[in-house]
Every structure is written in structure tokens, then in C-alpha cells.
GROMACS .gro file of C-alpha atoms in nm:
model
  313
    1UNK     CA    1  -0.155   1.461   0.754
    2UNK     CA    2  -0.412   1.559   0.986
    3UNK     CA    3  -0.375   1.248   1.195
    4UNK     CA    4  -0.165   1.233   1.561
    5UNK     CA    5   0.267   1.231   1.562
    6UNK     CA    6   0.384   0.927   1.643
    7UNK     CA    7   0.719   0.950   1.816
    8UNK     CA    8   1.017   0.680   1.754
    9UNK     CA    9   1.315   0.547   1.925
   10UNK     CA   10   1.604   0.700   1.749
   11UNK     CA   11   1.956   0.850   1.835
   12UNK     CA   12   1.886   1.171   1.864
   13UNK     CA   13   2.020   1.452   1.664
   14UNK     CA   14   1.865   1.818   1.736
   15UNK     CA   15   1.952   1.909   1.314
   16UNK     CA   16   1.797   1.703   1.171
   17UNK     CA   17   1.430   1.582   1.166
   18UNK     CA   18   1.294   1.225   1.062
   19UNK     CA   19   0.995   1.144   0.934
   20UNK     CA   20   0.811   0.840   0.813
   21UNK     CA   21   0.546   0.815   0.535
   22UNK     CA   22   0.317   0.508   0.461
   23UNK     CA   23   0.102   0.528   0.121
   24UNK     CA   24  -0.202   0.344  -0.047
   25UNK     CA   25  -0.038   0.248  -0.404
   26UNK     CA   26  -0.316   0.167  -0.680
   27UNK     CA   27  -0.226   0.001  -1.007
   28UNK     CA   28   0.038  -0.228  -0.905
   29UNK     CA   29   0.016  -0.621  -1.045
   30UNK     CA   30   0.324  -0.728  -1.018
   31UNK     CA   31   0.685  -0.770  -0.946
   32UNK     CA   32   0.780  -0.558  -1.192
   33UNK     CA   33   0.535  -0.315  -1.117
   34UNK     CA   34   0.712  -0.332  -0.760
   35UNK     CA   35   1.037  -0.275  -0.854
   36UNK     CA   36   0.931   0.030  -1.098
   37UNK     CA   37   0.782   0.228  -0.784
   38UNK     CA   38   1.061   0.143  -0.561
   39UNK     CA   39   1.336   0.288  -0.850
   40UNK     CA   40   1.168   0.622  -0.859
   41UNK     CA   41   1.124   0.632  -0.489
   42UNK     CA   42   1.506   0.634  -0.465
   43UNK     CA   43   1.576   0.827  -0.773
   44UNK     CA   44   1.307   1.086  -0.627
   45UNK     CA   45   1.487   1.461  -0.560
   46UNK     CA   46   1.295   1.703  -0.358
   47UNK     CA   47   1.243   2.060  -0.440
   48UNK     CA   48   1.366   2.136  -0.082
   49UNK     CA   49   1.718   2.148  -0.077
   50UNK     CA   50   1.708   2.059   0.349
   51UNK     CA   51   1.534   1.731   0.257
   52UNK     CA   52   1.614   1.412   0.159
   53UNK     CA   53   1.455   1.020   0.131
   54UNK     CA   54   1.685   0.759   0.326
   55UNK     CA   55   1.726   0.541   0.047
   56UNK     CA   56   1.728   0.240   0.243
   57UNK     CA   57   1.414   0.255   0.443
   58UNK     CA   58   1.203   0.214   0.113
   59UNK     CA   59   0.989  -0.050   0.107
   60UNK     CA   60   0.698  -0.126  -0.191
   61UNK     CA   61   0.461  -0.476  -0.065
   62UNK     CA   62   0.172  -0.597  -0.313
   63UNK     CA   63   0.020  -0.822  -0.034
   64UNK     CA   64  -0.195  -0.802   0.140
   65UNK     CA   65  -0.254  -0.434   0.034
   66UNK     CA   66  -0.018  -0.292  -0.228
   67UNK     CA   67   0.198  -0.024   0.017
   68UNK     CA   68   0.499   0.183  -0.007
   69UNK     CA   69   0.683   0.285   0.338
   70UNK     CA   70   0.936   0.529   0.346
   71UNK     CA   71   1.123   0.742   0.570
   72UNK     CA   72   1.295   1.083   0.499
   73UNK     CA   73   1.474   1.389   0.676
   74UNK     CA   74   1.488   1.740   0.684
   75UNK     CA   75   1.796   1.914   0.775
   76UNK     CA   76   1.866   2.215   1.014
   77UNK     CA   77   1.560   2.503   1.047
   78UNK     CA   78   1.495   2.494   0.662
   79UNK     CA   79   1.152   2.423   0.451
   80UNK     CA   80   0.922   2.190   0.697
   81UNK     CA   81   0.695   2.103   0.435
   82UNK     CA   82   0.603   1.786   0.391
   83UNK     CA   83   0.705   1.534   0.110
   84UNK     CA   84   0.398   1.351   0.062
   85UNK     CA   85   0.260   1.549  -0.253
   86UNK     CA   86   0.570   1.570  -0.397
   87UNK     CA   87   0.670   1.167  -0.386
   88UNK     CA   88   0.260   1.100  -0.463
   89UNK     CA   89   0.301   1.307  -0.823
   90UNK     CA   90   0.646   1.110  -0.875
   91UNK     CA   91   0.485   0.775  -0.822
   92UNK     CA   92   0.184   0.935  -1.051
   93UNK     CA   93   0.432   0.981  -1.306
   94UNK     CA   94   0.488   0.639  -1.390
   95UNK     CA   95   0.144   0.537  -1.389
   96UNK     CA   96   0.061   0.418  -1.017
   97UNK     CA   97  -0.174   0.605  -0.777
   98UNK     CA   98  -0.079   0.654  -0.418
   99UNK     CA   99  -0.242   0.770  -0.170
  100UNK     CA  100  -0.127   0.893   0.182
  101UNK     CA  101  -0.254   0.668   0.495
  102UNK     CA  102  -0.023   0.843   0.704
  103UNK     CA  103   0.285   1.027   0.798
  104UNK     CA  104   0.453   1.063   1.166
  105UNK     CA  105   0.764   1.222   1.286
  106UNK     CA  106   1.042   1.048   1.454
  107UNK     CA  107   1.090   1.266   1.757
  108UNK     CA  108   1.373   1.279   1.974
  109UNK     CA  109   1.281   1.496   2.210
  110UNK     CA  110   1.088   1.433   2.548
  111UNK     CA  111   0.736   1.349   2.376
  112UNK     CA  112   0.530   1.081   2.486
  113UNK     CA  113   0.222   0.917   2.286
  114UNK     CA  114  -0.134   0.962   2.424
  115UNK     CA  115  -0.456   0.814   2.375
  116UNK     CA  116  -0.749   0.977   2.439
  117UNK     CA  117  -0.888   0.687   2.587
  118UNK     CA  118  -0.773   0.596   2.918
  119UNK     CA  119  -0.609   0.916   2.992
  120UNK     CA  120  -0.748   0.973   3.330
  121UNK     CA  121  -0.649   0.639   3.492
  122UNK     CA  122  -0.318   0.618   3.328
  123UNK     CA  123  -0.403   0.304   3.106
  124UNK     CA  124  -0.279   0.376   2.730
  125UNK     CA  125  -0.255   0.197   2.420
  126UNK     CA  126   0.008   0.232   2.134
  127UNK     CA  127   0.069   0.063   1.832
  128UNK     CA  128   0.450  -0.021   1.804
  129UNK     CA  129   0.571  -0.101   1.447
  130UNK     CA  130   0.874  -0.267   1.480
  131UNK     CA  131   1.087  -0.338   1.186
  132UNK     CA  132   1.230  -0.701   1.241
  133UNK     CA  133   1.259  -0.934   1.518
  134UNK     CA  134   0.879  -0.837   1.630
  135UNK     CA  135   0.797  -1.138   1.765
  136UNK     CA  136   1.056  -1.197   2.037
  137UNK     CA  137   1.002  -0.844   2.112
  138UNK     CA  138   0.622  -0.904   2.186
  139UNK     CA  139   0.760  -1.186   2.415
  140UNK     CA  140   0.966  -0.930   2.593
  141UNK     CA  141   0.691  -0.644   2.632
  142UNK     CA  142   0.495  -0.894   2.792
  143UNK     CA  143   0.755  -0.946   3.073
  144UNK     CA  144   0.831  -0.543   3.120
  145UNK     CA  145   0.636  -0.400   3.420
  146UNK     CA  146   0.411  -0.175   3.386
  147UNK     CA  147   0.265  -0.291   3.044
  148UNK     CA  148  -0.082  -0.470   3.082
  149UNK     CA  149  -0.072  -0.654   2.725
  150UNK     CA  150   0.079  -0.707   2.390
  151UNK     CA  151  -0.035  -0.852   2.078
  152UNK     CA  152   0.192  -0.917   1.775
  153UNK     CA  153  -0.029  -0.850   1.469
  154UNK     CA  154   0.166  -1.014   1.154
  155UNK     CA  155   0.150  -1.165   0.822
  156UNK     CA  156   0.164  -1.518   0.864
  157UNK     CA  157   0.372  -1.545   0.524
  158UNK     CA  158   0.613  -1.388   0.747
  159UNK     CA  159   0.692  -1.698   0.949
  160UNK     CA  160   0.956  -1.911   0.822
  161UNK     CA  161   0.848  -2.338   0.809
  162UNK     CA  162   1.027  -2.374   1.174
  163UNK     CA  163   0.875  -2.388   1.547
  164UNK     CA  164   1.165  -2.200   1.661
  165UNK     CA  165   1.084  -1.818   1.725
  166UNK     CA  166   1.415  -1.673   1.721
  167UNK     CA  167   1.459  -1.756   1.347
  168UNK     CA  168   1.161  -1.531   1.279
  169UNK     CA  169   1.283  -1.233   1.163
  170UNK     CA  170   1.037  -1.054   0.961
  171UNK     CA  171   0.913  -0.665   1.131
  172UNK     CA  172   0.578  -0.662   1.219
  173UNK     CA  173   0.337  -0.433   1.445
  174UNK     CA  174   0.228  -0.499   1.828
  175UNK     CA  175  -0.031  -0.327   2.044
  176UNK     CA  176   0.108  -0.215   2.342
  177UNK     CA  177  -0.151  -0.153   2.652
  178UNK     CA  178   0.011  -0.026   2.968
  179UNK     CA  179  -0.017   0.181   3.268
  180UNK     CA  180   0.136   0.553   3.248
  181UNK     CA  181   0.186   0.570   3.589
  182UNK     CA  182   0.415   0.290   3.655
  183UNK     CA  183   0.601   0.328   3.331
  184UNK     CA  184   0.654   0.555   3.011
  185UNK     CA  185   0.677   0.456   2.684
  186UNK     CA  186   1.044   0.547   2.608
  187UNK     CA  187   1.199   0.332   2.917
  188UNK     CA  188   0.947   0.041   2.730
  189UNK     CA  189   1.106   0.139   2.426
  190UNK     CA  190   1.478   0.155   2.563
  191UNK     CA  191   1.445  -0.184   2.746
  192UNK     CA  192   1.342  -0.355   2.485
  193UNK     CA  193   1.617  -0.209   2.203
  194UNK     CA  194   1.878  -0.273   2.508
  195UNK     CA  195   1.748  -0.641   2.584
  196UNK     CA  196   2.048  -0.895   2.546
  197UNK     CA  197   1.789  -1.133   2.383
  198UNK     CA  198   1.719  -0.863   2.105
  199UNK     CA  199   2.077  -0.737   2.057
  200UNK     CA  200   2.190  -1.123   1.983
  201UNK     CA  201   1.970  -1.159   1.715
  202UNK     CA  202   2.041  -0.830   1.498
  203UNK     CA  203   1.840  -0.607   1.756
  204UNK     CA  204   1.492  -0.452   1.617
  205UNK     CA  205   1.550  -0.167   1.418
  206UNK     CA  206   1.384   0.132   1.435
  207UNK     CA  207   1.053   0.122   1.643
  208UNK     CA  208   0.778   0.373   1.537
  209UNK     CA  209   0.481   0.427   1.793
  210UNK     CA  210   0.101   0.563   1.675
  211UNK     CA  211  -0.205   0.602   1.930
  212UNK     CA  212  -0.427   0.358   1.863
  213UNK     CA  213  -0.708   0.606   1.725
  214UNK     CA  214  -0.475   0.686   1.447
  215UNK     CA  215  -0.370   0.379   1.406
  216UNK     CA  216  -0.740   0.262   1.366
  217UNK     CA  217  -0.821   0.582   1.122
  218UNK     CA  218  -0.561   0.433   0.895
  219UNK     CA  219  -0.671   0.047   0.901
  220UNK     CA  220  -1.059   0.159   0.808
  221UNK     CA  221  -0.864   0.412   0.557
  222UNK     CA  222  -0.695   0.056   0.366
  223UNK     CA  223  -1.020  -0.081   0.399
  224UNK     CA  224  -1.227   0.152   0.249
  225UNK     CA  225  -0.967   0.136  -0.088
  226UNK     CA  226  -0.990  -0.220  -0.070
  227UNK     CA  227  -1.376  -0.187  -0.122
  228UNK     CA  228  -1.370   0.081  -0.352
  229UNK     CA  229  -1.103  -0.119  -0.550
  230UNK     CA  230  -1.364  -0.466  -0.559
  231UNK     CA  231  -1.626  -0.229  -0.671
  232UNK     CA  232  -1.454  -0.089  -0.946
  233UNK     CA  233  -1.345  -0.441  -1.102
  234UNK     CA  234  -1.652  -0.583  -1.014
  235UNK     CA  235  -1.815  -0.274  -1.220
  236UNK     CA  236  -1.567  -0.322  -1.509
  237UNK     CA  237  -1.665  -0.721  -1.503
  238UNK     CA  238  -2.022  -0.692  -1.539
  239UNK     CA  239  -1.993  -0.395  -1.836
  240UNK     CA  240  -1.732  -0.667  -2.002
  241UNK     CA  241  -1.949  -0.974  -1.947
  242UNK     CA  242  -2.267  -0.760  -2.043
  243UNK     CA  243  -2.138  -0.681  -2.420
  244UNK     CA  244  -1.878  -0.992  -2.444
  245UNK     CA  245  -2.191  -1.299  -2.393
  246UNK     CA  246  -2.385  -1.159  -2.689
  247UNK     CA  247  -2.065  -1.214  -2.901
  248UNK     CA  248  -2.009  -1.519  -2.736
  249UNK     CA  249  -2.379  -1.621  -2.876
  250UNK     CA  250  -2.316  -1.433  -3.244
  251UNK     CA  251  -1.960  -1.610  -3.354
  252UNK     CA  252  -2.072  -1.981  -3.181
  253UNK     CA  253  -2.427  -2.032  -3.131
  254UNK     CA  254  -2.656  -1.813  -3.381
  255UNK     CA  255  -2.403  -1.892  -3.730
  256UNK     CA  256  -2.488  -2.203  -3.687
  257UNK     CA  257  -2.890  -2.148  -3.708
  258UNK     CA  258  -3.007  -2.116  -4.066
  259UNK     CA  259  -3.232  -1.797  -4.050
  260UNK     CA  260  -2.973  -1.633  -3.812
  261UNK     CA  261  -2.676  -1.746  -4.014
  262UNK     CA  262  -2.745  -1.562  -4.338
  263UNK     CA  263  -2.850  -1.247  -4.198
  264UNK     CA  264  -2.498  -1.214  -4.006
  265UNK     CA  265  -2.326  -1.318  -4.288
  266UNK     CA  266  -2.517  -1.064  -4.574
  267UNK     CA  267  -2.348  -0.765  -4.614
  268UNK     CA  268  -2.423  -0.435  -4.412
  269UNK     CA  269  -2.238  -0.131  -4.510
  270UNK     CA  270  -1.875  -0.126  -4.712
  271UNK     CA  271  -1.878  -0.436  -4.783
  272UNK     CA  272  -1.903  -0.569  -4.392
  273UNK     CA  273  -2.098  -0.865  -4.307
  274UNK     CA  274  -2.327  -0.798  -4.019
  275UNK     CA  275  -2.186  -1.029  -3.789
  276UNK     CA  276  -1.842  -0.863  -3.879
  277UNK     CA  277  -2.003  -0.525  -3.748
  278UNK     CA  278  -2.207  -0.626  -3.474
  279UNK     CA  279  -1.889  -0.806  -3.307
  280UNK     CA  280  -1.685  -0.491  -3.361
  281UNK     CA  281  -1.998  -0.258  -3.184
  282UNK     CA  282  -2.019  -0.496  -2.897
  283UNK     CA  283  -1.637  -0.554  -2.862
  284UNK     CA  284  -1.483  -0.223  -2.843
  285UNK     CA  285  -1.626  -0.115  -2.539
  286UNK     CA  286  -1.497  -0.433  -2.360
  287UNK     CA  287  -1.167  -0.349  -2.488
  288UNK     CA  288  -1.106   0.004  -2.434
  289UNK     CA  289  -1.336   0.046  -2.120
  290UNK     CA  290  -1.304  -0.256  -1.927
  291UNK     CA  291  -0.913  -0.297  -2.075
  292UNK     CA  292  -0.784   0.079  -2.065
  293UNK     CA  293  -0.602   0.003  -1.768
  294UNK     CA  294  -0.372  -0.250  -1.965
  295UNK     CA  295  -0.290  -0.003  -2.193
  296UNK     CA  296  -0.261   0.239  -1.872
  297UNK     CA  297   0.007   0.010  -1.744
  298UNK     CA  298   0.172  -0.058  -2.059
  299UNK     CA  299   0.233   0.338  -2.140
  300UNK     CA  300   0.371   0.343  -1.820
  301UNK     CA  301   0.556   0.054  -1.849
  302UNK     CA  302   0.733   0.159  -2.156
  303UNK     CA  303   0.808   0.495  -2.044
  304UNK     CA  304   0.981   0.353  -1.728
  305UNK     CA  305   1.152   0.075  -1.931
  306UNK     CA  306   0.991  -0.196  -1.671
  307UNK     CA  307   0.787  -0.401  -1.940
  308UNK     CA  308   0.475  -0.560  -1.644
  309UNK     CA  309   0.175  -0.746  -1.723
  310UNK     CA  310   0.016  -0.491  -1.875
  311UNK     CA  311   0.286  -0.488  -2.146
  312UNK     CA  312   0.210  -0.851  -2.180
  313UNK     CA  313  -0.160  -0.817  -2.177
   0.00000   0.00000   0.00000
């Protein structure tokens, strides 16, 4: 929360406040898994009366980082606190983490974004995040005067098997370089959502700008997850590999060695062969260490009534 406002191109509307939340979600495997967060996202009812999630900017993506993106609004001069701990506990209580990467305010007053680089000679870069038609609207920043450069960063899994550019629809995010004192960002903002070539293709949507630093903080901020994420399965795969070869060797290599075989197959305590009990010992720590996330998911699962792998598993 401690990161800059970003301000948005919006219709304005001095009541009523917008704001737009991106979080880190943990746990998620699948579809189902998906459509589970996005369900209580929309079911989710603050405990401020003046605020409410806009239903239809909700958006839950597994790749290439599992995200949820959401916008909501506060009414009139009531509670200004912010949503994020209370939709971070409701995704919590179906079994998912999530994690804030950041939060910025659609603003509708006269606000412009600023980065602390290239203040003094005017030169300033944004990142825009544009909700659909992001490509052609990279091709028409590039033509607006005033702006020095933009680069459409994008999924490729985004682009549709066709050369032709206005058929790609899919939002994506551009950084925008350009010179303060020849233009400001809400006339680049305005000439774009006004262009003819936009408008004839379903326009853009809504278009949220972030300083670059910010921006930044939250790409190293996915990154870091990502790592700590790799860490913690690689972790979980070498305790499970550690305990799970020696069984491997017990039940298919050593019963079939004299000496070795009748010592696993004489009898330990109640009645339990050796091999019976040494396979259970090694075993359960694969399943409820390296596995308790399965049966994580499938509480969860169950409780929400959207059965995932976990469920399966």
C-alpha cells in the first residue's frame, strides 16, 4: 500500500472513488481452483457499507503467475479504508494465499503521474495497463507528439494464429516515455481513448497508469514469490525423494536378496513384518509433509463445493 497512486482515465464522478487492487494468489493448480477464487471475489461483502467490488472487473490468471485483479469503489466521504485485508482473509478462507502487489486509485481529478527520474528535464516514464486492444494502442502512442517511446509488453498466448493486428484483442501493459513539457499524460490518455482507430474496434477500456519505480517494485515483488515458491517445492522434493528411494530399494531390490529378504519379512512388533514397518516409518513423512498441501486443497475444496486436483490427488 505503501507504493505511488497511479491515476486512470475514467468519467469522472466527484462521489465516488475507484480503486484497483492486483494480488499474488498461492495455492492455485487449476481451473477449478480459478473459478473457486473468482466466486468468492464476487460473493465478497465488505464491512464498509460505502464500499463495494465491481463485479465485473474481476479477473483470476494461473499463467504466467497465478493473479487476481480487481477493482472496487467507495461511495461519498464514508470509511476510506482499504479492502485489501479484508478480500486477502476471504480468499484465505477457502484455502488460497494472496498477497497484495499493489493497489492504485483511479483519480479523476487534475493529477498527473511522476517519476522521479527525469523530473528535471521533463522526460517521464509510465507504465499504461490497458485492458484490451493494447496493441493498436502502442501503434498509436508511438505516433502522438510529445511521447519519445512505447513498448507493448504482452503474453504472447495472447495473440490469436493471424498476422493481422486489429484482431488482437487481448489487454496488455505498455511503457510510455515522453516529454512533460510538450505533452501531459491525460491529453496522451484522451487521444488515444478518442482515436477513431480505437473506437472501431470496441475502444480500450479502462487505462490505469503506474510510475515506472512502482511498477518495477511490483515485478521484483512477483519475482521474489516465484523463487520462494521453486524453493519450497524443490525443498518438499528432496525430503520426498530422500525417504521414498530407500522404500523404493526395500519393496523391489533388497526382498529379493536372501539375507535381506528374511529379516524384512520376520516379524517385529504386533505381529508386523519389518519391511511392513520400515515402509510405514519412511512413508508417512512423504505423505503428510511433502503431500499436506493435497489435503490442504482438498479441505478447501470440499468446503467450497469446487472438487480441484487436490480432491483428485
Amino acid at each position: 500500500l505503501s507504493e505511488k497512486i497511479i491515476a486512470v482515465a475514467m468519467i469522472p464522478n466527484p462521489n465516488r472513488k475507484t480503486f484497483r487492487m492486483v494480488f499474488a494468489l498461492d495455492g492455485l493448480t487449476c481451473s477449478s481452483c480459478s473459478q473457486s477464487v473468482e466466486e468468492a471475489t464476487k460473493t465478497f461483502k465488505s464491512s464498509n457499507p460505502f464500499a463495494e467490488v465491481i463485479e465485473n472487473s474481476i479477473v483470476v490468471s494461473l499463467f504466467p503467475e497465478a493473479r487476481l485483479e480487481l477493482e472496487y469503489f467507495i461511495t461519498g466521504t464514508g470509511d476510506q479504508t482499504s479492502l485489501a485485508d479484508e478480500i486477502a482473509a476471504c480468499i484465505e478462507e477457502i484455502g488460497f494465499g494472496a498477497e497484495l502487489l499493489s493497489e492504485s486509485e483511479v483519480e479523476t481529478g487534475d493529477m498527473d503521474v511522476e517519476n522521479n527520474q527525469g523530473q528535471r528535464n521533463g522526460i517521464k516514464s509510465v507504465i499504461l495497463q490497458v485492458d484490451q486492444n493494447a496493441i493498436t494502442a502502442t501503434q498509436l502512442l508511438k505516433e502522438e507528439d510529445g511521447v519519445l517511446d512505447a513498448l507493448l509488453v504482452i503474453d504472447m498466448s495472447a495473440r490469436k494464429n493471424t498476422q493481422s493486428v486489429s484482431t488482437i484483442t487481448k489487454g496488455g501493459e505498455i511503457k510510455l516515455t515522453y516529454d512533460a513539457h510538450d505533452v501531459g499524460i491525460r491529453t496522451i490518455l484522451a487521444s488515444i481513448q478518442e482515436a477513431n482507430e480505437i473506437i472501431g474496434i470496441g475502444g480500450c477500456g479502462a487505462i490505469s497508469v503506474t510510475d515506472a519505480e512502482s511498477y518495477q517494485n511490483m515485478i521484483d515483488r512477483s519475482e521474489n514469490r516465484r523463487q520462494a515458491e521453486i524453493q519450497k517445492y524443490k525443498r518438499s522434493f528432496y525430503i520426498a525423494a530422500f525417504f521414498a528411494i530407500p522404500v523404493a530399494f526395500i519393496s523391489m531390490v533388497f526382498v529379493h536378496v536372501p539375507n535381506a529378504k528374511d529379516f524384512l519379512h520376520s516379524k517385529s512388533i504386533w505381529n508386523i513384518t519389518w519391511e511392513e514397518l520400515l515402509t510405514f516409518l519412511l512413508t508417512t513423512p512423504v505423505q503428510f509433509y511433502s503431500g499436506k498441501r493435497f489435503y490442504r486443497e482438498a479441505y478447501y475444496s470440499i468446503k467450497s463445493r469446487h472438487l480441484g486436483m487436490g480432491f483428485l490427488i
